Short mmCIF file of C-alpha atoms in Angstrom, two decimals:
data_model
loop_
_atom_site.label_atom_id
_atom_site.label_comp_id
_atom_site.label_asym_id
_atom_site.label_seq_id
_atom_site.Cartn_x
_atom_site.Cartn_y
_atom_site.Cartn_z
CA MET T 1 0.00 0.00 0.00
CA THR T 2 1.33 3.42 -1.01
CA ASP T 3 2.19 5.79 1.84
CA ARG T 4 -0.17 8.75 2.05
CA ILE T 5 -0.09 12.19 3.60
CA LEU T 6 -3.45 13.83 4.25
CA ILE T 7 -3.67 17.60 3.89
CA ILE T 8 -6.73 19.06 5.59
CA ASP T 9 -7.65 22.32 3.87
CA PHE T 10 -8.99 25.35 5.73
CA GLY T 11 -9.15 27.66 2.72
CA SER T 12 -5.62 28.93 2.11
CA GLN T 13 -4.89 30.09 -1.44
CA VAL T 14 -1.61 28.15 -1.35
CA THR T 15 -2.79 24.84 0.09
CA GLN T 16 -2.20 23.11 -3.25
CA LEU T 17 1.49 24.02 -2.98
CA ILE T 18 1.72 21.83 0.12
CA ALA T 19 0.54 18.86 -1.95
CA ARG T 20 3.15 19.68 -4.57
CA ARG T 21 5.97 19.81 -2.04
CA VAL T 22 4.96 16.41 -0.66
CA ARG T 23 4.59 14.78 -4.08
CA GLU T 24 7.97 16.14 -5.10
CA LEU T 25 9.35 13.91 -2.36
CA GLY T 26 7.88 10.80 -3.99
CA VAL T 27 5.04 10.59 -1.49
CA TYR T 28 1.37 10.68 -2.47
CA SER T 29 -0.62 13.49 -0.88
CA GLU T 30 -4.17 14.62 -1.26
CA ILE T 31 -6.08 17.71 -0.15
CA VAL T 32 -9.41 17.17 1.61
CA PRO T 33 -11.71 19.95 2.87
CA PHE T 34 -12.07 20.05 6.63
CA GLN T 35 -15.78 19.20 6.34
CA SER T 36 -15.01 15.71 4.98
CA ALA T 37 -11.70 15.07 6.75
CA GLU T 38 -13.20 12.59 9.22
CA LYS T 39 -13.68 9.96 6.52
CA ALA T 40 -10.21 10.56 5.07
CA LEU T 41 -8.67 9.63 8.42
CA GLU T 42 -9.59 6.02 7.57
CA TRP T 43 -7.32 5.90 4.51
CA GLU T 44 -5.06 2.88 4.22
CA GLY T 45 -1.40 3.82 4.24
CA LEU T 46 -1.98 7.14 6.04
CA LYS T 47 1.32 8.16 7.63
CA GLY T 48 0.83 11.79 8.61
CA ILE T 49 -1.48 14.82 8.58
CA ILE T 50 -0.87 18.44 7.59
CA LEU T 51 -3.25 21.21 8.64
CA SER T 52 -3.24 24.03 6.08
CA GLY T 53 -3.52 27.76 6.52
CA GLY T 54 -6.77 29.64 6.01
CA PRO T 55 -8.46 33.06 6.09
CA ALA T 56 -10.60 32.46 9.17
CA SER T 57 -9.83 33.22 12.83
CA VAL T 58 -10.06 30.48 15.46
CA LEU T 59 -11.47 33.19 17.74
CA GLU T 60 -14.66 33.23 15.66
CA GLY T 61 -17.44 30.95 16.87
CA GLN T 62 -18.13 29.25 13.54
CA SER T 63 -14.53 29.00 12.32
CA PRO T 64 -13.38 25.70 10.73
CA ARG T 65 -12.13 22.94 13.01
CA ALA T 66 -10.20 19.72 12.46
CA PRO T 67 -11.74 16.43 13.61
CA GLN T 68 -10.54 15.91 17.19
CA LYS T 69 -9.52 12.41 16.14
CA VAL T 70 -6.58 13.98 14.26
CA PHE T 71 -4.85 14.53 17.59
CA GLU T 72 -5.75 11.12 19.01
CA MET T 73 -4.56 8.74 16.28
CA GLY T 74 -0.90 8.68 17.20
CA LEU T 75 0.10 10.00 13.75
CA PRO T 76 2.50 12.92 13.19
CA VAL T 77 0.73 16.23 12.62
CA LEU T 78 2.10 19.46 11.12
CA GLY T 79 0.13 22.70 11.47
CA ILE T 80 0.73 25.58 9.06
CA CYS T 81 -0.30 29.17 9.98
CA TYR T 82 -4.05 28.80 10.76
CA GLY T 83 -3.22 25.13 11.26
CA GLU T 84 -0.85 26.03 14.12
CA GLN T 85 -3.45 28.21 15.80
CA LEU T 86 -6.08 25.53 15.32
CA MET T 87 -3.84 22.84 16.82
CA CYS T 88 -3.17 24.98 19.89
CA GLU T 89 -6.83 25.95 20.28
CA GLN T 90 -8.05 22.34 20.08
CA ILE T 91 -5.54 20.68 22.39
CA GLY T 92 -5.15 23.14 25.26
CA GLY T 93 -3.31 26.22 24.04
CA LYS T 94 -4.56 29.78 23.57
CA VAL T 95 -4.82 32.11 20.57
CA GLU T 96 -5.31 35.87 20.66
CA ALA T 97 -5.69 38.76 18.24
CA SER T 98 -2.30 40.34 17.62
CA ASP T 99 -1.41 44.02 17.57
CA HIS T 100 1.67 43.09 15.50
CA ARG T 101 0.40 41.36 12.37
CA GLU T 102 2.87 39.84 9.92
CA PHE T 103 2.19 39.65 6.19
CA GLY T 104 4.98 38.85 3.75
CA ARG T 105 8.69 38.44 4.35
CA ALA T 106 9.74 37.93 7.98
CA PHE T 107 12.64 36.35 9.87
CA LEU T 108 12.55 33.38 12.19
CA ASP T 109 14.93 33.19 15.15
CA VAL T 110 15.71 29.53 15.77
CA GLU T 111 15.58 28.92 19.55
CA ARG T 112 15.94 25.14 19.82
CA SER T 113 16.64 22.15 17.63
CA CYS T 114 13.87 19.70 16.71
CA ALA T 115 13.24 16.93 14.20
CA LEU T 116 11.48 19.36 11.83
CA PHE T 117 14.60 21.57 11.65
CA ASP T 118 17.12 18.70 11.64
CA GLY T 119 20.00 19.39 9.25
CA VAL T 120 18.34 22.61 8.06
CA TRP T 121 18.29 25.19 10.86
CA GLN T 122 20.36 25.40 14.03
CA PRO T 123 19.72 27.27 17.32
CA GLY T 124 20.94 30.85 17.19
CA GLU T 125 20.40 31.22 13.43
CA LYS T 126 17.99 33.64 11.73
CA HIS T 127 16.17 32.58 8.54
CA GLN T 128 13.78 34.18 6.08
CA VAL T 129 10.19 32.88 6.10
CA TRP T 130 6.85 33.99 4.66
CA MET T 131 4.15 35.05 7.11
CA SER T 132 0.45 35.74 6.67
CA HIS T 133 -1.35 36.11 10.00
CA GLY T 134 -3.29 38.52 12.16
CA ASP T 135 -3.93 36.31 15.20
CA ARG T 136 -1.09 34.64 17.08
CA VAL T 137 -0.58 31.85 19.60
CA ALA T 138 -0.53 33.25 23.14
CA ALA T 139 0.00 29.99 25.06
CA ILE T 140 1.11 26.58 23.86
CA PRO T 141 -0.39 23.24 24.92
CA GLU T 142 1.23 21.04 27.54
CA GLY T 143 4.21 19.07 26.24
CA PHE T 144 5.17 21.63 23.57
CA GLU T 145 8.26 23.81 23.50
CA VAL T 146 9.11 26.90 21.51
CA VAL T 147 11.61 26.19 18.73
CA GLY T 148 11.31 29.47 16.78
CA THR T 149 10.19 33.07 17.30
CA SER T 150 9.66 36.16 15.15
CA ASN T 151 8.99 39.82 15.83
CA GLY T 152 5.25 39.34 15.63
CA ALA T 153 4.94 35.75 16.88
CA PRO T 154 6.55 34.58 20.14
CA TYR T 155 5.47 31.03 19.22
CA ALA T 156 6.33 31.12 15.50
CA ALA T 157 7.42 27.45 15.61
CA ILE T 158 6.55 24.89 18.28
CA ALA T 159 7.14 21.19 18.73
CA ASN T 160 6.00 18.26 20.84
CA GLU T 161 8.64 15.68 19.95
CA ALA T 162 7.05 12.90 22.01
CA ARG T 163 3.74 13.09 20.08
CA LYS T 164 5.42 14.12 16.81
CA PHE T 165 3.28 17.28 16.66
CA TYR T 166 4.84 20.32 14.98
CA ALA T 167 3.41 23.71 14.04
CA VAL T 168 4.71 26.85 12.41
CA GLN T 169 3.17 30.27 11.94
CA PHE T 170 4.84 30.74 8.54
CA HIS T 171 4.28 29.05 5.15
CA PRO T 172 7.08 26.59 4.25
CA GLU T 173 5.35 25.69 0.96
CA VAL T 174 5.97 29.03 -0.79
CA VAL T 175 9.25 29.90 -2.51
CA HIS T 176 9.63 32.93 -0.22
CA THR T 177 10.54 30.50 2.58
CA PRO T 178 13.79 29.30 0.95
CA ASP T 179 14.27 26.21 3.14
CA GLY T 180 10.59 25.26 3.23
CA ALA T 181 10.94 22.19 0.99
CA LYS T 182 13.60 20.80 3.34
CA LEU T 183 11.25 21.18 6.30
CA TYR T 184 8.59 19.20 4.45
CA LYS T 185 11.18 16.54 3.65
CA ASN T 186 12.02 16.22 7.33
CA PHE T 187 8.35 15.90 8.24
CA VAL T 188 7.28 13.53 5.47
CA ARG T 189 10.32 11.28 5.12
CA ASN T 190 11.93 11.36 8.57
CA ILE T 191 9.13 12.09 11.04
CA CYS T 192 6.29 10.28 9.23
CA GLY T 193 8.58 7.57 7.88
CA CYS T 194 7.29 7.63 4.28
CA THR T 195 9.45 5.65 1.86
CA GLY T 196 9.10 8.00 -1.11
CA ASP T 197 8.31 5.24 -3.61
CA TRP T 198 5.29 6.89 -5.24
CA SER T 199 5.84 7.61 -8.95
CA MET T 200 3.90 8.48 -12.07
CA ALA T 201 4.28 4.90 -13.32
CA THR T 202 2.57 3.74 -10.12
CA PHE T 203 -0.16 6.32 -10.57
CA LYS T 204 -0.72 5.30 -14.20
CA ASP T 205 -1.26 1.66 -13.29
CA GLU T 206 -3.58 2.59 -10.42
CA ILE T 207 -5.71 4.99 -12.46
CA ILE T 208 -6.04 2.56 -15.38
CA ALA T 209 -7.22 -0.14 -12.98
CA ASN T 210 -9.66 2.30 -11.34
CA MET T 211 -11.09 3.41 -14.69
CA ARG T 212 -11.60 -0.17 -15.85
CA GLN T 213 -13.50 -0.87 -12.65
CA GLN T 214 -15.56 2.33 -12.93
CA ILE T 215 -16.43 1.97 -16.62
CA GLY T 216 -16.80 -1.78 -17.00
CA ASP T 217 -18.09 -2.64 -20.48
CA ASP T 218 -19.76 0.73 -21.10
CA LYS T 219 -18.85 3.30 -23.74
CA VAL T 220 -17.00 6.54 -23.03
CA ILE T 221 -16.93 9.82 -24.92
CA CYS T 222 -13.94 12.15 -24.60
CA GLY T 223 -13.75 15.75 -25.78
CA LEU T 224 -10.37 16.06 -27.50
CA SER T 225 -8.84 19.48 -28.15
CA GLY T 226 -5.20 18.54 -28.68
CA GLY T 227 -4.05 20.23 -25.50
CA VAL T 228 -1.91 18.21 -23.13
CA ASP T 229 -4.76 17.50 -20.69
CA SER T 230 -7.28 16.10 -23.16
CA SER T 231 -4.55 14.29 -25.12
CA VAL T 232 -3.32 12.49 -22.01
CA VAL T 233 -6.89 11.61 -20.98
CA ALA T 234 -7.59 10.18 -24.45
CA VAL T 235 -4.45 8.02 -24.57
CA LEU T 236 -4.91 6.90 -20.96
CA LEU T 237 -8.48 5.80 -21.67
CA HIS T 238 -7.48 4.15 -24.94
CA GLU T 239 -4.95 2.07 -23.05
CA ALA T 240 -7.54 1.22 -20.41
CA ILE T 241 -10.64 0.41 -22.49
CA GLY T 242 -9.62 0.43 -26.17
CA ASP T 243 -12.53 0.64 -28.64
CA GLN T 244 -15.04 1.50 -25.92
CA LEU T 245 -13.72 5.06 -26.30
CA THR T 246 -14.84 7.60 -28.89
CA CYS T 247 -13.17 11.02 -29.02
CA ILE T 248 -14.94 14.10 -30.34
CA LEU T 249 -13.05 17.12 -31.64
CA VAL T 250 -15.31 20.17 -31.89
CA ASP T 251 -13.59 22.64 -34.20
CA HIS T 252 -14.97 26.03 -33.17
CA GLY T 253 -12.60 27.94 -35.45
CA LEU T 254 -10.78 29.46 -32.49
CA MET T 255 -7.87 27.06 -32.12
CA ARG T 256 -4.27 27.90 -32.95
CA GLN T 257 -3.18 27.88 -36.57
CA GLY T 258 -2.84 24.35 -37.96
CA GLU T 259 -3.75 22.72 -34.66
CA VAL T 260 -6.88 20.89 -35.81
CA ASP T 261 -5.05 19.10 -38.62
CA GLU T 262 -2.25 18.09 -36.22
CA VAL T 263 -4.72 16.58 -33.75
CA VAL T 264 -6.69 14.64 -36.36
CA THR T 265 -3.53 13.24 -37.94
CA MET T 266 -1.98 12.32 -34.61
CA PHE T 267 -4.88 10.50 -33.02
CA ARG T 268 -6.45 8.90 -36.08
CA ASP T 269 -3.28 7.80 -37.83
CA HIS T 270 -0.83 7.18 -35.00
CA TYR T 271 -3.08 5.95 -32.21
CA ASP T 272 -5.94 4.60 -34.35
CA LEU T 273 -8.47 6.15 -32.00
CA LYS T 274 -12.12 6.54 -32.90
CA LEU T 275 -12.20 10.28 -33.57
CA ASP T 276 -15.17 12.32 -34.80
CA HIS T 277 -14.08 15.72 -36.16
CA VAL T 278 -16.94 18.23 -36.17
CA ASP T 279 -16.35 21.41 -38.19
CA ALA T 280 -18.58 23.93 -36.40
CA ALA T 281 -16.45 27.03 -36.99
CA ASP T 282 -19.13 29.00 -38.83
CA MET T 283 -21.69 28.36 -36.09
CA PHE T 284 -19.38 29.59 -33.32
CA ILE T 285 -17.98 32.60 -35.16
CA ASN T 286 -21.44 33.74 -36.29
CA ALA T 287 -22.64 33.59 -32.68
CA LEU T 288 -19.60 35.51 -31.41
CA GLU T 289 -19.39 38.19 -34.06
CA GLY T 290 -19.83 41.60 -32.46
CA VAL T 291 -19.73 40.28 -28.86
CA ASP T 292 -17.30 42.16 -26.62
CA ASP T 293 -18.10 41.08 -23.04
CA PRO T 294 -15.58 38.36 -22.05
CA GLU T 295 -18.04 36.46 -19.85
CA VAL T 296 -20.67 36.49 -22.60
CA LYS T 297 -18.03 35.09 -24.96
CA ARG T 298 -17.21 32.27 -22.54
CA LYS T 299 -20.86 31.43 -21.93
CA THR T 300 -21.72 31.57 -25.62
CA ILE T 301 -18.87 29.23 -26.50
CA GLY T 302 -19.68 26.93 -23.58
CA LYS T 303 -23.36 26.64 -24.50
CA LEU T 304 -22.66 26.03 -28.19
CA PHE T 305 -19.95 23.54 -27.35
CA ILE T 306 -22.35 21.53 -25.17
CA ASP T 307 -25.02 21.65 -27.89
CA VAL T 308 -22.65 20.48 -30.64
CA PHE T 309 -20.95 17.94 -28.43
CA GLU T 310 -24.25 16.53 -27.20
CA ALA T 311 -25.60 16.16 -30.75
CA GLU T 312 -22.44 14.33 -31.81
CA ALA T 313 -22.44 12.17 -28.68
CA LYS T 314 -25.94 10.92 -29.47
CA LYS T 315 -24.57 9.47 -32.71
CA VAL T 316 -22.26 7.24 -30.69
CA GLY T 317 -25.21 5.64 -28.93
CA GLY T 318 -25.27 4.12 -25.48
CA ALA T 319 -22.33 6.04 -24.00
CA LYS T 320 -22.69 6.32 -20.24
CA PHE T 321 -19.49 8.20 -19.43
CA LEU T 322 -17.91 11.49 -20.43
CA ALA T 323 -14.15 11.83 -19.91
CA GLN T 324 -12.80 15.25 -18.98
CA GLY T 325 -9.32 16.68 -18.36
CA THR T 326 -10.04 18.31 -15.01
CA LEU T 327 -6.81 19.02 -13.09
CA TYR T 328 -6.16 19.50 -9.38
CA PRO T 329 -5.77 23.32 -9.64
CA ASP T 330 -9.10 23.44 -11.53
CA VAL T 331 -10.77 21.81 -8.57
CA ILE T 332 -8.93 23.77 -5.88
CA GLU T 333 -9.49 27.14 -7.56
CA SER T 334 -13.14 26.51 -8.35
CA VAL T 335 -14.29 25.21 -4.97
CA SER T 336 -14.38 27.19 -1.77
CA PHE T 337 -13.84 24.59 0.93
CA THR T 338 -14.55 27.11 3.65
CA GLY T 339 -17.06 29.45 2.08
CA GLY T 340 -14.33 32.08 2.22
CA PRO T 341 -12.80 34.40 -0.36
CA SER T 342 -11.32 31.66 -2.54
CA VAL T 343 -14.73 31.09 -4.11
CA THR T 344 -14.49 34.48 -5.83
CA ILE T 345 -11.07 33.88 -7.37
CA LYS T 346 -11.77 31.60 -10.25
CA SER T 347 -14.42 29.38 -11.75
CA HIS T 348 -12.84 26.96 -14.15
CA HIS T 349 -14.59 25.74 -17.30
CA ASN T 350 -13.68 22.13 -16.50
CA VAL T 351 -15.44 22.11 -13.15
CA GLY T 352 -19.13 22.26 -12.45
CA GLY T 353 -20.61 19.03 -13.74
CA LEU T 354 -22.77 18.31 -16.76
CA PRO T 355 -26.24 19.37 -17.91
CA GLU T 356 -28.72 16.90 -16.40
CA ARG T 357 -30.17 16.17 -19.84
CA MET T 358 -26.92 14.51 -20.91
CA ASN T 359 -27.51 11.77 -18.34
CA MET T 360 -23.84 10.80 -18.24
CA GLN T 361 -21.28 10.18 -15.52
CA LEU T 362 -17.92 11.92 -15.45
CA VAL T 363 -14.56 10.19 -15.76
CA GLU T 364 -11.79 12.54 -14.55
CA PRO T 365 -8.53 10.57 -14.37
CA LEU T 366 -6.33 13.67 -13.98
CA ARG T 367 -8.34 15.24 -11.18
CA GLU T 368 -5.58 14.64 -8.62
CA LEU T 369 -2.68 15.90 -10.78
CA PHE T 370 -0.97 19.23 -11.43
CA LYS T 371 -0.14 20.32 -14.97
CA ASP T 372 3.53 19.34 -14.83
CA GLU T 373 2.54 15.94 -13.42
CA VAL T 374 0.19 15.48 -16.39
CA ARG T 375 3.16 16.08 -18.69
CA VAL T 376 5.13 13.39 -16.87
CA LEU T 377 2.17 11.02 -17.22
CA GLY T 378 1.95 11.83 -20.94
CA THR T 379 5.61 10.90 -21.35
CA GLU T 380 4.98 7.70 -19.39
CA LEU T 381 2.19 6.90 -21.90
CA GLY T 382 4.48 7.51 -24.87
CA LEU T 383 2.86 10.70 -26.17
CA PRO T 384 5.19 12.71 -28.49
CA GLU T 385 6.97 15.65 -26.89
CA LYS T 386 5.11 18.04 -29.22
CA PHE T 387 1.86 17.17 -27.44
CA VAL T 388 3.23 16.60 -23.94
CA GLY T 389 5.08 19.93 -23.89
CA ARG T 390 2.38 21.98 -25.61
CA HIS T 391 1.62 25.27 -23.89
CA PRO T 392 -1.77 25.49 -22.12
CA PHE T 393 -4.60 26.83 -24.24
CA PRO T 394 -7.93 27.97 -22.74
CA GLY T 395 -11.15 26.19 -23.69
CA PRO T 396 -12.69 29.33 -25.27
CA GLY T 397 -9.59 29.56 -27.48
CA LEU T 398 -8.67 32.75 -29.27
CA ALA T 399 -12.02 34.36 -28.40
CA ILE T 400 -10.76 35.57 -25.02
CA ARG T 401 -7.50 36.75 -26.56
CA ILE T 402 -9.40 39.23 -28.66
CA PRO T 403 -10.66 41.78 -26.11
CA GLY T 404 -13.55 43.73 -27.53
CA LYS T 405 -15.71 42.72 -30.47
CA ILE T 406 -14.82 39.56 -32.37
CA THR T 407 -14.75 39.44 -36.17
CA ARG T 408 -13.49 36.83 -38.64
CA GLU T 409 -10.81 39.27 -39.74
CA LYS T 410 -9.51 39.66 -36.18
CA ILE T 411 -9.41 35.88 -35.68
CA GLU T 412 -7.28 35.40 -38.80
CA ILE T 413 -4.97 38.29 -37.83
CA LEU T 414 -4.44 36.83 -34.36
CA LYS T 415 -3.85 33.29 -35.65
CA LYS T 416 -1.07 34.51 -37.91
CA ALA T 417 0.57 36.69 -35.25
CA ASP T 418 0.38 33.93 -32.65
CA ALA T 419 1.91 31.38 -35.06
CA ILE T 420 4.84 33.69 -35.81
CA TYR T 421 5.42 34.35 -32.11
CA LEU T 422 5.51 30.63 -31.25
CA ASP T 423 7.65 29.88 -34.31
CA GLU T 424 10.30 32.37 -33.19
CA ILE T 425 10.19 31.00 -29.64
CA ARG T 426 10.86 27.51 -31.01
CA LYS T 427 13.65 28.74 -33.28
CA ALA T 428 15.30 30.39 -30.29
CA GLY T 429 15.09 27.11 -28.33
CA LEU T 430 12.90 28.71 -25.68
CA TYR T 431 9.60 26.86 -26.07
CA ASP T 432 10.27 24.30 -23.34
CA ALA T 433 11.70 26.96 -21.02
CA ILE T 434 8.41 28.89 -21.10
CA TRP T 435 5.25 27.61 -19.44
CA GLN T 436 2.83 29.56 -21.63
CA ALA T 437 3.18 32.08 -24.46
CA PHE T 438 0.52 33.63 -26.64
CA ALA T 439 -0.43 36.72 -28.60
CA VAL T 440 -3.39 39.01 -27.88
CA LEU T 441 -5.07 41.31 -30.38
CA LEU T 442 -5.92 44.47 -28.45
CA PRO T 443 -9.05 46.52 -29.20
CA VAL T 444 -6.80 49.47 -30.02
CA GLN T 445 -5.76 50.83 -33.41
CA THR T 446 -2.83 53.19 -33.83
CA VAL T 447 -1.54 55.38 -36.61
CA GLY T 448 1.73 54.25 -38.12
CA VAL T 449 3.85 54.78 -41.19
CA MET T 450 4.91 51.71 -43.18
CA GLY T 451 7.00 52.55 -46.21
CA ASP T 452 5.47 55.65 -47.74
CA SER T 453 1.96 54.92 -46.47
CA ARG T 454 0.09 55.87 -43.34
CA THR T 455 -1.57 52.92 -41.60
CA TYR T 456 -4.29 52.62 -39.00
CA GLU T 457 -4.06 49.09 -37.66
CA TYR T 458 -4.25 46.99 -34.49
CA VAL T 459 -1.84 46.63 -31.58
CA CYS T 460 -0.67 43.10 -30.79
CA ALA T 461 0.39 42.21 -27.22
CA LEU T 462 2.73 39.30 -26.54
CA ARG T 463 2.63 37.32 -23.30
CA ALA T 464 5.04 34.70 -21.92
CA VAL T 465 5.23 33.38 -18.37
CA ASN T 466 7.15 30.90 -16.25
CA SER T 467 5.25 28.59 -13.92
CA THR T 468 5.26 25.03 -12.67
CA ASP T 469 1.67 24.59 -11.56
CA GLY T 470 -0.36 27.32 -13.25
CA MET T 471 -1.23 28.79 -9.86
CA THR T 472 1.46 31.46 -9.83
CA ALA T 473 3.52 32.88 -12.70
CA ASP T 474 6.14 35.47 -13.53
CA TYR T 475 6.76 36.99 -16.94
CA TYR T 476 9.55 35.54 -19.06
CA HIS T 477 12.56 37.81 -19.49
CA PHE T 478 13.16 37.92 -23.25
CA ASP T 479 16.16 39.86 -24.49
CA HIS T 480 15.57 42.88 -26.69
CA ASP T 481 17.00 41.23 -29.81
CA PHE T 482 14.40 38.46 -29.61
CA LEU T 483 11.52 40.89 -29.09
CA SER T 484 12.79 43.00 -31.98
CA THR T 485 12.90 39.98 -34.29
CA VAL T 486 9.38 38.85 -33.37
CA SER T 487 7.92 42.35 -33.64
CA THR T 488 9.49 42.91 -37.06
CA ARG T 489 8.17 39.61 -38.40
CA ILE T 490 4.64 40.22 -37.11
CA ILE T 491 4.46 43.75 -38.51
CA ASN T 492 5.95 42.71 -41.85
CA GLU T 493 3.96 39.49 -42.33
CA VAL T 494 0.60 40.17 -40.71
CA LYS T 495 -1.55 42.71 -42.46
CA GLY T 496 -3.66 44.47 -39.84
CA ILE T 497 -0.99 44.96 -37.14
CA ASN T 498 1.36 47.93 -37.00
CA ARG T 499 2.53 47.84 -33.39
CA VAL T 500 3.67 45.10 -30.98
CA VAL T 501 4.01 45.39 -27.19
CA TYR T 502 5.23 42.91 -24.55
CA ASP T 503 3.26 42.36 -21.34
CA ILE T 504 5.43 42.08 -18.21
CA THR T 505 2.78 41.61 -15.51
CA SER T 506 3.05 38.63 -13.16
CA LYS T 507 0.46 36.28 -11.73
CA PRO T 508 0.49 36.07 -7.92
CA PRO T 509 -1.41 33.29 -6.12
CA GLY T 510 -5.13 33.26 -6.74
CA THR T 511 -5.35 35.44 -9.86
CA ILE T 512 -6.58 34.60 -13.31
CA GLU T 513 -4.14 34.44 -16.20
CA TRP T 514 -4.07 37.55 -18.40
CA GLU T 515 -6.71 36.64 -20.99
#
């Protein structure tokens, strides 16, 4: 049985990063909302529990609580931020509102050694950490000792070595706590005793077995776009159930240049999958023409997609399951476990279920994976690098990369500019170094002079970011020569654009990508 670490979520925007840090150690971890944590405590192979941060205050009457059983099972427990305060509150300590709040970079004074700090921090040292708290622990439970302090938290790190309970006021999971990953390693591998033998090969075998059990002899329909998520789902299902699978590619006319042909050739010819290609471009573009509200665009595309997909699915006959490429961040960002502010951050198009009239059950084999883990799984399945490493592309396609009113002319202009941009990135050997890059056609026209003629054409914005999980991102630092080359090609080769700009905004935790 695979070792497991349970992460009980209390609503922090960075809880998913805890799961990543644990999985990076070769140990399977899963996030469970506090409301359903009681059942998760019965997991086979459970070796330890982590209590996440959260926006609530334990001083509030209706604030989230952990099942009391967490502290009675004899398993190691690690509390993070709110998790520390919760641990203290539930087992005999005291929490109070602080007049010295800490948000952002802070410094921890290491007071004593403990198993959590072993080989990482020594008494007398000072280390950078990342804080985010208003309340603070005022008294620690019996059996605990202080192992770290900060200016705003006299109990910034505490430990009960006998019970293997540890708690910290800071967030070790974020990159702003430089040694955070080492602390998680100490907890997961040394304190909890996990072997670190979980791998993507293990996951693949498990998920194939689970899908075979779930699906049985029934038919499955999979929406295939050619992106890494849907491609991996399709190949995974094909390996699990073979001809019981039918893939449907709805061509809404808003995919990247040449992408539809690549997908059809790849999956029909190479994998011999059952693939229905539906050319519905005219229907989608006619419905979108003149629409400028981004949410109306999304909803229009979503409704039409369901209508077209449903009509095509009926032709298959007897399919009881719909496969979908929902990822872990999709779930985490779209569900507020606590009813707190995270519910307002993002609602992902992959999450939310199906129209009741479709009368189908969902198959979501990637629901527990992050994007980079999906790429590893794709490689494990033998998918070509061109598909495994493909940059993420939103379901609504180019429609949300044309702010303002959509026209056929704008779509063609953007397709050409985007293709040139990605071509130059590949030529420079940068494609795999960038998590996502794309062009945007702005609803702005500027006057320019090209040759001896005055032009009045659109502005094209270029975007490129680095990320590992799609939850946070920073802009990619191109050199000026590269940007000059790309800009010159776009202006020279794409009629309708006379100016190119580069977007250098970043994506902090909990924000939507610039679309």
